[in-house]
Amino acid sequence: MELNSIKPADGAKRARRRVGRGIGSGLGKTAGRGHKGQKSRSGGYHKVGFEGGQMPLQRRLPKRGFKSQRLRFNAEVTLTALEKLGLAEVDLLALKQAGLVADLAKVVKVIKSGSLSKAVKLNGIGATVGAKAAIEAAGGSVA
């Protein structure tokens, strides 16, 4: 086989339809567009979603909500999870290695769910007002 002898398989390429080229072609006169009407005219068609003047579906349905894509980078950790983790100092990397937050997470916040008995120092991690109070009551700190 040589480069100059390569060609597509038989029947793989078909000649394009040449419309409006006389009565003998079978596609003359109206060129496959039928008679009259909007679809027969050049440039005549409707926009996407047009339903002939009826109120289109995207306008009949109510508008509802919005979900920010930035939420993917936020994560929550409970006091119970910190208790089970058992580390004296907790930062974002430690939480990711423990599998408590996703690898995508950039902003982590501790929420008050459960209780904490050990002193835990948080580095680069936020906490809610209640969680902060619980951590400081256990002898820890939020930096």
XYZ file of N, CA, C and O in Angstrom:
572
model
N 0.850 -1.192 0.000
C 0.000 0.000 0.000
C 0.886 1.243 0.000
O 1.842 1.325 0.763
N 0.556 2.183 -0.860
C 1.298 3.441 -0.965
C 0.371 4.598 -0.584
O -0.848 4.475 -0.675
N 0.960 5.705 -0.181
C 0.159 6.864 0.212
C -0.735 7.360 -0.924
O -1.842 7.831 -0.699
N -0.253 7.254 -2.148
C -1.045 7.763 -3.278
C -2.152 6.809 -3.705
O -2.955 7.132 -4.575
N -2.217 5.623 -3.073
C -3.268 4.663 -3.462
C -4.351 4.529 -2.389
O -5.262 3.719 -2.539
N -4.246 5.313 -1.295
C -5.242 5.221 -0.223
C -6.520 5.928 -0.655
O -6.486 7.039 -1.184
N -7.635 5.268 -0.480
C -8.926 5.882 -0.782
C -9.998 5.314 0.154
O -9.817 4.229 0.705
N -11.087 6.056 0.348
C -12.139 5.564 1.244
C -12.785 4.292 0.715
O -12.737 4.011 -0.484
N -13.418 3.537 1.621
C -14.096 2.299 1.235
C -15.245 2.613 0.286
O -15.801 3.716 0.294
N -15.604 1.636 -0.550
C -16.702 1.825 -1.505
C -17.998 2.110 -0.745
O -18.358 1.381 0.182
N -18.689 3.173 -1.125
C -19.956 3.538 -0.510
C -19.802 4.407 0.740
O -20.786 4.827 1.319
N -18.556 4.693 1.157
C -18.349 5.505 2.358
C -18.610 6.978 2.072
O -19.062 7.707 2.952
N -18.325 7.438 0.885
C -18.521 8.837 0.522
C -19.650 8.926 -0.504
O -19.608 8.236 -1.540
N -20.638 9.753 -0.201
C -21.740 9.931 -1.145
C -21.730 11.357 -1.647
O -21.411 12.287 -0.899
N -22.102 11.546 -2.906
C -22.158 12.888 -3.485
C -23.262 13.672 -2.789
O -24.307 13.122 -2.435
N -22.994 14.965 -2.533
C -24.006 15.744 -1.840
C -25.210 15.989 -2.753
O -25.081 15.979 -3.984
N -26.360 16.216 -2.142
C -27.606 16.389 -2.873
C -27.631 17.756 -3.544
O -27.542 18.779 -2.868
N -27.734 17.763 -4.865
C -27.779 19.028 -5.594
C -29.235 19.326 -5.928
O -29.822 18.709 -6.805
N -29.811 20.245 -5.144
C -31.233 20.530 -5.297
C -31.457 21.694 -6.244
O -30.570 22.530 -6.448
N -32.665 21.734 -6.805
C -33.042 22.834 -7.691
C -32.280 22.820 -9.005
O -31.909 23.862 -9.535
N -32.002 21.628 -9.563
C -31.249 21.529 -10.813
C -32.065 20.834 -11.917
O -31.546 19.991 -12.622
N -33.330 21.175 -11.971
C -34.154 20.666 -13.072
C -35.039 19.505 -12.689
O -34.790 18.791 -11.722
N -36.067 19.313 -13.512
C -37.105 18.325 -13.215
C -36.581 16.892 -13.263
O -37.037 16.017 -12.524
N -35.585 16.637 -14.101
C -35.061 15.272 -14.269
C -34.301 14.774 -13.049
O -34.161 13.571 -12.858
N -33.808 15.672 -12.224
C -33.028 15.248 -11.061
C -33.909 14.709 -9.945
O -33.428 14.043 -9.036
N -35.195 15.033 -9.998
C -36.109 14.615 -8.940
C -36.127 15.598 -7.787
O -36.904 15.461 -6.865
N -35.253 16.580 -7.831
C -35.201 17.593 -6.772
C -35.232 18.992 -7.375
O -34.594 19.908 -6.859
N -35.973 19.150 -8.462
C -36.086 20.458 -9.099
C -37.225 21.256 -8.497
O -37.806 20.863 -7.486
N -37.556 22.371 -9.094
C -38.645 23.260 -8.707
C -38.627 23.597 -7.214
O -37.913 24.497 -6.807
N -39.327 22.847 -6.342
C -39.393 23.223 -4.925
C -38.189 22.703 -4.136
O -38.027 23.022 -2.953
N -37.345 21.910 -4.754
C -36.094 21.429 -4.164
C -36.295 20.710 -2.829
O -35.536 20.897 -1.887
N -37.339 19.887 -2.738
C -37.552 19.085 -1.534
C -38.158 19.840 -0.373
O -38.285 19.298 0.724
N -38.571 21.107 -0.593
C -39.105 21.913 0.506
C -40.638 21.910 0.555
O -41.212 22.576 1.418
N -41.291 21.225 -0.350
C -42.749 21.223 -0.371
C -43.270 22.529 -0.940
O -42.540 23.272 -1.594
N -44.556 22.844 -0.719
C -45.160 24.046 -1.269
C -45.472 25.061 -0.186
O -46.042 24.718 0.842
N -45.116 26.282 -0.418
C -45.450 27.437 0.425
C -45.117 27.233 1.910
O -44.554 26.225 2.309
N -45.432 28.200 2.703
C -45.221 28.104 4.143
C -43.857 28.615 4.567
O -42.960 28.817 3.758
N -43.730 28.839 5.847
C -42.516 29.440 6.407
C -41.272 28.603 6.120
O -40.218 29.129 5.802
N -41.386 27.282 6.228
C -40.220 26.426 6.042
C -39.764 26.349 4.590
O -38.665 25.889 4.326
N -40.596 26.770 3.650
C -40.200 26.718 2.246
C -39.393 27.945 1.827
O -38.705 27.919 0.820
N -39.481 29.029 2.605
C -38.814 30.279 2.239
C -37.340 30.270 2.664
O -36.980 29.635 3.653
N -36.536 31.023 1.931
C -35.134 31.134 2.336
C -35.056 32.051 3.556
O -35.692 33.096 3.601
N -34.308 31.610 4.546
C -34.168 32.399 5.768
C -35.376 32.336 6.672
O -35.386 32.966 7.723
N -36.396 31.579 6.309
C -37.619 31.533 7.105
C -37.657 30.316 7.992
O -37.840 29.208 7.508
N -37.453 30.503 9.252
C -37.631 29.432 10.219
C -37.829 30.069 11.573
O -37.744 31.296 11.707
N -38.105 29.287 12.613
C -38.385 29.852 13.927
C -37.190 29.659 14.841
O -36.310 28.852 14.574
N -37.202 30.410 15.944
C -36.113 30.262 16.904
C -36.309 28.979 17.718
O -37.412 28.423 17.766
N -35.264 28.543 18.374
C -35.309 27.331 19.193
C -36.318 27.532 20.324
O -36.309 28.556 20.992
N -37.192 26.572 20.524
C -38.182 26.645 21.590
C -39.483 27.317 21.180
O -40.413 27.385 21.967
N -39.573 27.818 19.940
C -40.796 28.478 19.481
C -41.883 27.439 19.293
O -41.646 26.376 18.718
N -43.076 27.722 19.795
C -44.175 26.754 19.735
C -45.374 27.326 19.004
O -46.524 27.154 19.424
N -45.111 28.071 17.947
C -46.201 28.587 17.120
C -46.994 29.686 17.788
O -48.162 29.887 17.460
N -46.423 30.400 18.716
C -47.134 31.481 19.393
C -47.644 31.093 20.763
O -47.926 31.947 21.595
N -47.777 29.769 21.001
C -48.140 29.304 22.347
C -46.990 29.667 23.289
O -45.845 29.700 22.876
N -47.310 29.924 24.540
C -46.264 30.265 25.516
C -45.284 29.096 25.617
O -45.676 27.987 25.966
N -44.014 29.307 25.281
C -43.069 28.189 25.245
C -42.792 27.590 26.616
O -42.971 28.251 27.644
N -42.367 26.343 26.595
C -42.171 25.585 27.828
C -41.228 26.281 28.797
O -41.494 26.335 29.995
N -40.124 26.857 28.283
C -39.161 27.489 29.181
C -39.722 28.744 29.832
O -39.178 29.215 30.832
N -40.834 29.285 29.322
C -41.477 30.438 29.964
C -42.685 30.023 30.798
O -43.123 30.779 31.661
N -43.217 28.816 30.541
C -44.349 28.330 31.342
C -43.886 27.830 32.708
O -44.643 27.855 33.661
N -42.648 27.345 32.785
C -42.145 26.793 34.037
C -41.578 27.905 34.915
O -41.002 28.863 34.404
N -41.711 27.790 36.224
C -41.210 28.849 37.110
C -39.691 28.864 37.173
O -39.044 27.835 37.018
N -39.157 30.078 37.415
C -37.721 30.195 37.629
C -37.447 29.731 39.046
O -38.216 30.035 39.951
N -36.363 29.000 39.229
C -36.149 28.453 40.554
C -34.676 28.286 40.862
O -33.999 27.490 40.241
N -34.206 29.081 41.815
C -32.933 28.827 42.461
C -31.675 29.028 41.647
O -31.700 29.309 40.455
N -30.577 28.885 42.335
C -29.247 29.018 41.770
C -28.297 28.301 42.714
O -28.407 28.411 43.927
N -27.364 27.529 42.161
C -26.385 26.840 42.992
C -24.996 27.253 42.560
O -24.586 26.979 41.433
N -24.301 27.930 43.446
C -22.971 28.443 43.134
C -21.974 27.307 42.974
O -21.973 26.351 43.745
N -21.094 27.426 41.973
C -20.056 26.419 41.750
C -18.928 26.547 42.768
O -18.097 25.661 42.893
N -18.888 27.680 43.482
C -17.855 27.866 44.508
C -18.089 26.970 45.714
O -17.179 26.751 46.508
N -19.317 26.454 45.863
C -19.635 25.587 46.992
C -18.821 24.297 46.985
O -18.647 23.657 48.022
N -18.310 23.922 45.811
C -17.506 22.699 45.711
C -16.237 22.794 46.547
O -15.690 21.784 46.978
N -15.762 24.019 46.760
C -14.495 24.215 47.447
C -14.674 24.433 48.948
O -13.702 24.643 49.662
N -15.916 24.415 49.434
C -16.196 24.585 50.857
C -16.446 23.222 51.500
O -16.986 22.323 50.863
N -16.050 23.093 52.758
C -16.278 21.828 53.460
C -16.572 22.104 54.936
O -16.221 23.164 55.458
N -17.221 21.145 55.575
C -17.563 21.248 56.996
C -16.980 20.062 57.746
O -16.911 18.952 57.219
N -16.574 20.325 58.977
C -16.084 19.263 59.863
C -16.796 19.432 61.194
O -16.922 20.550 61.696
N -17.254 18.338 61.778
C -17.968 18.417 63.060
C -16.992 18.259 64.223
O -15.856 17.791 64.041
N -17.450 18.649 65.398
C -16.646 18.463 66.607
C -16.400 16.977 66.871
O -15.321 16.584 67.311
N -17.388 16.162 66.581
C -17.257 14.711 66.759
C -16.126 14.160 65.899
O -15.348 13.317 66.345
N -16.038 14.664 64.648
C -14.977 14.213 63.740
C -13.602 14.621 64.267
O -12.642 13.845 64.177
N -13.508 15.832 64.835
C -12.240 16.286 65.425
C -11.854 15.419 66.622
O -10.674 15.115 66.829
N -12.856 15.025 67.396
C -12.636 14.156 68.570
C -12.048 12.815 68.120
O -11.070 12.333 68.690
N -12.627 12.234 67.076
C -12.169 10.936 66.565
C -10.787 11.040 65.921
O -10.012 10.085 65.949
N -10.500 12.202 65.326
C -9.215 12.408 64.644
C -8.059 12.298 65.635
O -7.034 11.689 65.339
N -8.227 12.879 66.814
C -7.259 12.719 67.895
C -5.930 13.423 67.697
O -4.923 12.981 68.244
N -5.894 14.491 66.910
C -4.659 15.256 66.724
C -4.687 16.506 67.596
O -5.738 17.092 67.817
N -3.485 16.934 68.059
C -3.401 18.139 68.880
C -3.505 19.394 68.010
O -4.130 20.374 68.384
N -2.881 19.327 66.814
C -2.946 20.453 65.873
C -3.586 19.974 64.582
O -3.176 18.957 64.021
N -4.580 20.713 64.141
C -5.319 20.319 62.942
C -5.231 21.439 61.906
O -5.479 22.602 62.220
N -4.840 21.060 60.680
C -4.853 22.014 59.572
C -5.512 21.347 58.369
O -5.937 20.189 58.434
N -5.601 22.084 57.277
C -6.301 21.601 56.078
C -5.692 20.307 55.543
O -6.405 19.367 55.196
N -4.369 20.240 55.513
C -3.683 19.048 54.998
C -3.998 17.811 55.835
O -4.244 16.725 55.291
N -4.025 17.983 57.157
C -4.334 16.856 58.054
C -5.750 16.333 57.814
O -5.983 15.121 57.823
N -6.683 17.247 57.600
C -8.078 16.844 57.347
C -8.206 16.108 56.018
O -8.971 15.147 55.902
N -7.457 16.565 55.010
C -7.498 15.896 53.699
C -6.894 14.504 53.782
O -7.435 13.548 53.221
N -5.795 14.369 54.500
C -5.147 13.061 54.639
C -6.018 12.089 55.424
O -6.023 10.896 55.149
N -6.768 12.607 56.386
C -7.669 11.758 57.178
C -8.941 11.403 56.411
O -9.709 10.538 56.825
N -9.171 12.100 55.292
C -10.360 11.828 54.473
C -11.616 12.493 54.986
O -12.724 12.110 54.595
N -11.460 13.474 55.877
C -12.640 14.166 56.417
C -13.183 15.217 55.461
O -14.357 15.560 55.513
N -12.315 15.761 54.607
C -12.762 16.727 53.599
C -12.248 16.288 52.231
O -11.276 15.538 52.133
N -12.883 16.765 51.184
C -12.501 16.402 49.813
C -11.175 17.060 49.439
O -10.784 18.075 50.025
N -10.491 16.484 48.467
C -9.220 17.048 48.005
C -9.406 18.419 47.376
O -8.484 19.222 47.347
N -10.613 18.693 46.856
C -10.896 19.984 46.230
C -11.032 21.113 47.252
O -10.880 22.275 46.905
N -11.323 20.756 48.494
C -11.664 21.751 49.518
C -10.558 22.780 49.730
O -9.380 22.446 49.806
N -10.974 24.035 49.810
C -10.044 25.136 50.086
C -10.421 25.852 51.377
O -9.572 26.362 52.076
N -11.726 25.913 51.661
C -12.222 26.583 52.865
C -12.923 25.542 53.736
O -13.867 24.892 53.292
N -12.440 25.384 54.965
C -13.029 24.407 55.879
C -13.500 25.127 57.136
O -12.816 26.029 57.629
N -14.659 24.735 57.619
C -15.216 25.343 58.820
C -15.670 24.235 59.771
O -16.268 23.245 59.337
N -15.383 24.429 61.048
C -15.823 23.473 62.068
C -17.197 23.912 62.554
O -17.408 25.085 62.863
N -18.128 22.961 62.587
C -19.484 23.275 63.054
C -19.744 22.556 64.378
O -19.129 21.527 64.669
N -20.648 23.125 65.166
C -20.938 22.564 66.481
C -21.947 21.439 66.341
O -23.145 21.645 66.332
N -21.414 20.244 66.204
C -22.252 19.056 66.149
C -21.505 17.979 66.926
O -20.426 17.562 66.531
N -22.046 17.571 68.036
C -21.356 16.643 68.913
C -20.621 17.401 70.005
O -20.927 18.559 70.285
N -19.641 16.742 70.604
C -18.899 17.394 71.693
C -17.404 17.123 71.542
O -16.992 16.228 70.800
N -16.615 17.916 72.266
C -15.160 17.803 72.188
C -14.611 17.805 73.606
O -14.942 18.673 74.412
N -13.743 16.810 73.920
C -13.159 16.755 75.259
C -11.661 17.034 75.233
O -11.093 17.462 76.228
N -11.005 16.803 74.090
C -9.564 17.024 73.964
C -9.280 18.450 73.490
O -10.080 19.046 72.772
N -8.094 18.957 73.874
C -7.663 20.279 73.411
C -7.168 20.161 71.971
O -6.325 19.325 71.670
N -7.721 20.984 71.097
C -7.350 20.956 69.673
C -7.016 22.369 69.221
O -7.765 23.314 69.499
N -5.892 22.512 68.537
C -5.501 23.814 67.996
C -5.774 23.795 66.497
O -5.281 22.916 65.784
N -6.586 24.746 66.012
C -6.932 24.815 64.591
C -6.044 25.838 63.891
O -5.921 26.976 64.351
N -5.429 25.432 62.792
C -4.600 26.336 61.992
C -5.212 26.504 60.604
O -5.329 25.522 59.863
N -5.592 27.713 60.255
C -6.138 27.983 58.915
C -7.504 27.386 58.685
O -7.909 27.171 57.547
N -8.210 27.114 59.757
C -9.556 26.531 59.655
C -10.511 27.410 60.455
O -10.214 27.788 61.590
N -11.649 27.725 59.873
C -12.649 28.548 60.552
C -13.517 27.722 61.471
O -13.482 26.493 61.446
N -14.303 28.403 62.270
C -15.233 27.715 63.162
C -16.429 28.614 63.417
O -16.303 29.831 63.439
N -17.583 27.999 63.597
C -18.779 28.773 63.941
C -18.635 29.261 65.375
O -17.765 28.793 66.118
N -19.500 30.182 65.772
C -19.429 30.760 67.122
C -19.553 29.670 68.183
O -18.764 29.611 69.136
N -20.524 28.772 68.011
C -20.746 27.691 68.972
C -19.575 26.725 69.011
O -19.157 26.276 70.079
N -19.025 26.391 67.835
C -17.898 25.454 67.761
C -16.656 26.062 68.401
O -15.914 25.391 69.121
N -16.445 27.359 68.168
C -15.294 28.058 68.747
C -15.369 28.038 70.273
O -14.378 27.764 70.956
N -16.554 28.284 70.791
C -16.756 28.268 72.242
C -16.473 26.867 72.811
O -15.823 26.724 73.849
N -16.923 25.824 72.108
C -16.720 24.444 72.566
C -15.240 24.069 72.534
O -14.746 23.393 73.439
N -14.523 24.516 71.497
C -13.088 24.212 71.369
C -12.302 24.919 72.475
O -11.426 24.313 73.111
N -12.627 26.181 72.726
C -11.925 26.920 73.765
C -12.259 26.396 75.164
O -11.417 26.415 76.063
N -13.480 25.899 75.332
C -13.876 25.303 76.620
C -13.098 24.029 76.898
O -12.811 23.691 78.046
N -12.719 23.308 75.814
C -11.946 22.061 75.958
C -10.455 22.352 76.099
O -9.659 21.430 76.210
N -10.063 23.632 76.029
C -8.658 23.997 76.204
C -7.914 24.211 74.891
O -6.704 24.358 74.885
N -8.643 24.217 73.789
C -8.017 24.417 72.488
C -8.072 25.855 72.042
O -8.460 26.745 72.802
N -7.650 26.074 70.777
C -7.682 27.454 70.244
C -7.965 27.428 68.750
O -7.723 26.428 68.074
N -8.481 28.564 68.254
C -8.782 28.723 66.829
C -7.901 29.859 66.314
O -8.001 30.996 66.773
N -6.998 29.537 65.370
C -6.104 30.567 64.818
C -6.517 30.922 63.410
O -6.914 30.100 62.642
